XYZ file of C-alpha atoms in Angstrom:
233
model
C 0.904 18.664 22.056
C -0.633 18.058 18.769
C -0.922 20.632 16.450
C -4.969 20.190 15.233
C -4.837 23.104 12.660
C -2.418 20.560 10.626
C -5.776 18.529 10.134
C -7.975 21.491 8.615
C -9.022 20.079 5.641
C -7.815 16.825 6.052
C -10.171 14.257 5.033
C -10.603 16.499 2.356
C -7.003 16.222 0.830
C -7.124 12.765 2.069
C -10.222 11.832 -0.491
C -12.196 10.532 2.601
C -14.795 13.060 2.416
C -16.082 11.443 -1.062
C -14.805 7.613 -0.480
C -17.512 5.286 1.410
C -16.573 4.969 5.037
C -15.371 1.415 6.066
C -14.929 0.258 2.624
C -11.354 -1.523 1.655
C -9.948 -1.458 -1.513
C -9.379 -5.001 -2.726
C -5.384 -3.778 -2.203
C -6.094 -2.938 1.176
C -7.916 -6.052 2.198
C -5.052 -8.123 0.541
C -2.711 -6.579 2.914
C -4.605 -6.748 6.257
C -4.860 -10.333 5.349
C -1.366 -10.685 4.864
C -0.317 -9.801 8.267
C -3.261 -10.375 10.540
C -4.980 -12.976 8.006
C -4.440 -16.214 10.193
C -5.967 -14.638 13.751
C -9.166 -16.012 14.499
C -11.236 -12.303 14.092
C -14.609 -14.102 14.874
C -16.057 -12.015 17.916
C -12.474 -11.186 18.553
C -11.840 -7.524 20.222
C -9.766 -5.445 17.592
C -8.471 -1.555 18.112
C -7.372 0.602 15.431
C -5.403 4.127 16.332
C -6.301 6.965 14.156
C -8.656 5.065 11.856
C -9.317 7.943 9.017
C -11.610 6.319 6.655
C -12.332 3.280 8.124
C -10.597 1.130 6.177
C -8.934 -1.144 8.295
C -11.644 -1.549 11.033
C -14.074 -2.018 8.113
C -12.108 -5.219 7.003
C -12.054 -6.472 10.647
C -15.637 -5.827 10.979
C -16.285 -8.181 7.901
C -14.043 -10.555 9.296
C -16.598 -11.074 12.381
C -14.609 -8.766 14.608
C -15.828 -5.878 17.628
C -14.057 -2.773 16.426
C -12.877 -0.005 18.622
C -11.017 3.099 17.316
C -9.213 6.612 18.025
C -9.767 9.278 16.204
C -8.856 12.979 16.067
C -11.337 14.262 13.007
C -15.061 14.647 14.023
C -16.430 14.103 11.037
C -14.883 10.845 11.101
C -16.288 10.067 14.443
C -19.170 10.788 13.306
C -19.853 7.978 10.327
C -17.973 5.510 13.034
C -20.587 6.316 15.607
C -23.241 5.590 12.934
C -21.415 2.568 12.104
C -21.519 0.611 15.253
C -17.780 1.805 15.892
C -16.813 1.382 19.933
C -15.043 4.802 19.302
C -12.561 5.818 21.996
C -10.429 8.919 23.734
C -7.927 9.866 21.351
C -4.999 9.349 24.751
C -5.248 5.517 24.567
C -4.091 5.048 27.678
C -7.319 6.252 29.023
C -9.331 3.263 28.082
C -6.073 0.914 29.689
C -9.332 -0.612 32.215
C -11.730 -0.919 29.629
C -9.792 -3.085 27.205
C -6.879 -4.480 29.628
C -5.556 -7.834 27.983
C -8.684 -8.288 25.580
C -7.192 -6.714 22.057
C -6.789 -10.015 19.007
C -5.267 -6.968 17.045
C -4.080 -3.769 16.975
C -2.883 -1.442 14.594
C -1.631 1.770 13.510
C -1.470 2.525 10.113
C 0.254 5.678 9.098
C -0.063 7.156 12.360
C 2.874 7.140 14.356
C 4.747 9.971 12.650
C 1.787 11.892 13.600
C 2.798 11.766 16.756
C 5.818 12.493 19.422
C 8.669 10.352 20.401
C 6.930 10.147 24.160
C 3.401 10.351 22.378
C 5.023 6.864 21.030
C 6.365 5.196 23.935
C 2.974 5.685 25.786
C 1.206 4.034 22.520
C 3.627 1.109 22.285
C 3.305 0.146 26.743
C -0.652 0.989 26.461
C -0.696 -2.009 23.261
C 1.062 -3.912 25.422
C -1.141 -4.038 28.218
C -4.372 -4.212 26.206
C -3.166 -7.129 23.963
C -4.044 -10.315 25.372
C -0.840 -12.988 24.796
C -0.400 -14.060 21.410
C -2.023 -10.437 19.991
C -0.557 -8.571 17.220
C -0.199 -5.179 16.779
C 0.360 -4.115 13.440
C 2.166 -0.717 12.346
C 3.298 1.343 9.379
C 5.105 4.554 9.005
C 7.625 6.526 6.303
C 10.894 4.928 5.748
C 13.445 7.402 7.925
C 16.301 5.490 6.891
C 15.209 5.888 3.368
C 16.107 8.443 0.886
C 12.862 7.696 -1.035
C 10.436 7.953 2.563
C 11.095 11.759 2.383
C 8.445 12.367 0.325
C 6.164 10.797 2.208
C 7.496 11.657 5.723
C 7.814 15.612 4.426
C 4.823 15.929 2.467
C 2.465 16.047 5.332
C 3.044 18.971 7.959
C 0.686 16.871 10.366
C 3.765 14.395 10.733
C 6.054 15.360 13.597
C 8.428 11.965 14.074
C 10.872 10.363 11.825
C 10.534 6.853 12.601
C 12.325 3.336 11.194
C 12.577 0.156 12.753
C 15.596 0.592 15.022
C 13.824 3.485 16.372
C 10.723 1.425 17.047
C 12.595 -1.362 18.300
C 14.749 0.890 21.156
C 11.378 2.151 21.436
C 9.666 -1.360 22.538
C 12.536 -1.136 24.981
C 11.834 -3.800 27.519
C 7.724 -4.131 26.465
C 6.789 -7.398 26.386
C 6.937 -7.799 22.452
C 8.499 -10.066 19.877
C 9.036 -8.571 16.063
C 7.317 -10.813 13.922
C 8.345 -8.744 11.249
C 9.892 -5.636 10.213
C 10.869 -4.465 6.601
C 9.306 -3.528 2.916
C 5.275 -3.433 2.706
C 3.805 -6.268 1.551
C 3.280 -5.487 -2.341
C -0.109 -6.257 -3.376
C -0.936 -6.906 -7.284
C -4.737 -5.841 -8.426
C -6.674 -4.096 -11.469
C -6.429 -5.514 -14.936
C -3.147 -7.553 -16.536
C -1.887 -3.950 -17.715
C -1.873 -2.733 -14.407
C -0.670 -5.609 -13.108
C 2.365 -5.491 -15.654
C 3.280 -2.352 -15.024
C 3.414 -3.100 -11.324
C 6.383 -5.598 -11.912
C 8.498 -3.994 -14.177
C 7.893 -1.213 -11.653
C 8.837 -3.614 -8.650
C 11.850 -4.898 -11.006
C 13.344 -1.766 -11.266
C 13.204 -1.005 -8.066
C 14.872 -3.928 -7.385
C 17.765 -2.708 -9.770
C 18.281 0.607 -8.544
C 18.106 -0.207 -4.612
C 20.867 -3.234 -5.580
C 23.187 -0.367 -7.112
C 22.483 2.381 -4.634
C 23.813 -0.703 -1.936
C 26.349 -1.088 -3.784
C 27.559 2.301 -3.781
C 26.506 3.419 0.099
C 26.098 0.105 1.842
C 22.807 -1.837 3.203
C 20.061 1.214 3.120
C 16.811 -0.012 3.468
C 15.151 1.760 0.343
C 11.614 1.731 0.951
C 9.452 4.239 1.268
C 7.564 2.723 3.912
C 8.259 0.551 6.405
C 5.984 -1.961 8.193
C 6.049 -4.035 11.806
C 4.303 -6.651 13.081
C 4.902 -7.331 16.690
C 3.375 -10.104 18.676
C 2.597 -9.981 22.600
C 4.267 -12.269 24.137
């Protein structure tokens, strides 16, 4: 059962009570279109689990797209509501008729370690009956196999799985999905040259220091987090 006192407060240490609802950072919009960039999104049926701010929906939206989304924080609800959001019960598998092989896209940002290993499994076979062939459901959670994802996956008490892609792909189990892809988070470059500088000789020492560490333990995955795309097939 989810634990809802975890999300007292949570927009609030979020920064979603002051950030415009459905509004993507350029970052953010770069990265949607990196993974889900080529679907056709014109009047295309697209679900997001857990939406927060509206971020992603918001992007799909602009793209031409009918958005639907889950939601546990009312307040949140409330500005998708007002936003033309098709909002839905937060147990997915409820709306299974509604939305039964319609979805373009589907996606769960950050959400997953929210939520229990069986929590999980029922997400992962109710995406794969509301995707219609060819859909894509995208996902991103906390590194588990990495040493540098702890402070992501234990900085929020709301998260209650440790997830990585092995676990998501024994998961999938016999769904009917194929991994597009699985690995680092597409690395997006914005702001001004300095902070664009900064940014590689940040990504190039990374680059060092993972190299060494796999040197000295083997082939960890180092990234914080770690993101899937997985296509119905």
């Amino acid at each position: 059962m989810t634990d809802l006192s975890a999300y007292d407060r949570y927009a609030e240490l979020k920064g979603w009570d002051k950030a415009p609802f459905m509004h993507p950072s350029p970052g953010e919009i770069m990265f949607y279109e990196h993974y889900l960039g080529r679907l056709d999104m014109d009047g295309a049926k697209v679900l997001e689990i857990g939406f927060g701010n509206g971020n992603f929906i918001g992007w799909a939206k602009q793209r031409g797209a009918i958005v639907y989304g889950t939601e546990l924080q009312q307040s949140a609800v409330d500005k998708a509501i007002h936003s033309g959001v098709n909002v839905l019960p937060t147990e997915i598998r409820n709306s299974l008729d509604l939305l039964k092989g319609q979805l373009t896209a589907m996606a769960a940002l950050d959400v997953m370690e929210h939520l229990t290993i069986e929590q999980n499994i029922s997400f992962l076979a109710s995406a794969a009956v509301m995707l219609k062939k060819g859909g894509l459901l995208l996902i991103r959670f906390p590194n588990g196999q990495s040493p540098v994802g702890l402070a992501m996956q234990y900085g929020d008490r709301s998260h209650v799985s440790v997830l990585s892609i092995p676990i998501i792909k024994q998961l999938i189990g016999d769904l009917p999905f194929a991994v597009n892809f699985a690995g680092e988070p597409f690395r997006t470059l914005t702001g001004g040259a300095t902070s664009r500088i900064v940014r590689c000789i940040q990504t190039g020492m990374r680059y060092c220091a993972t190299q060494m560490i796999r040197t000295l333990y083997g082939d960890i995955p180092m990234y914080m987090n770690a993101v899937m795309v997985m296509k119905r097939v």
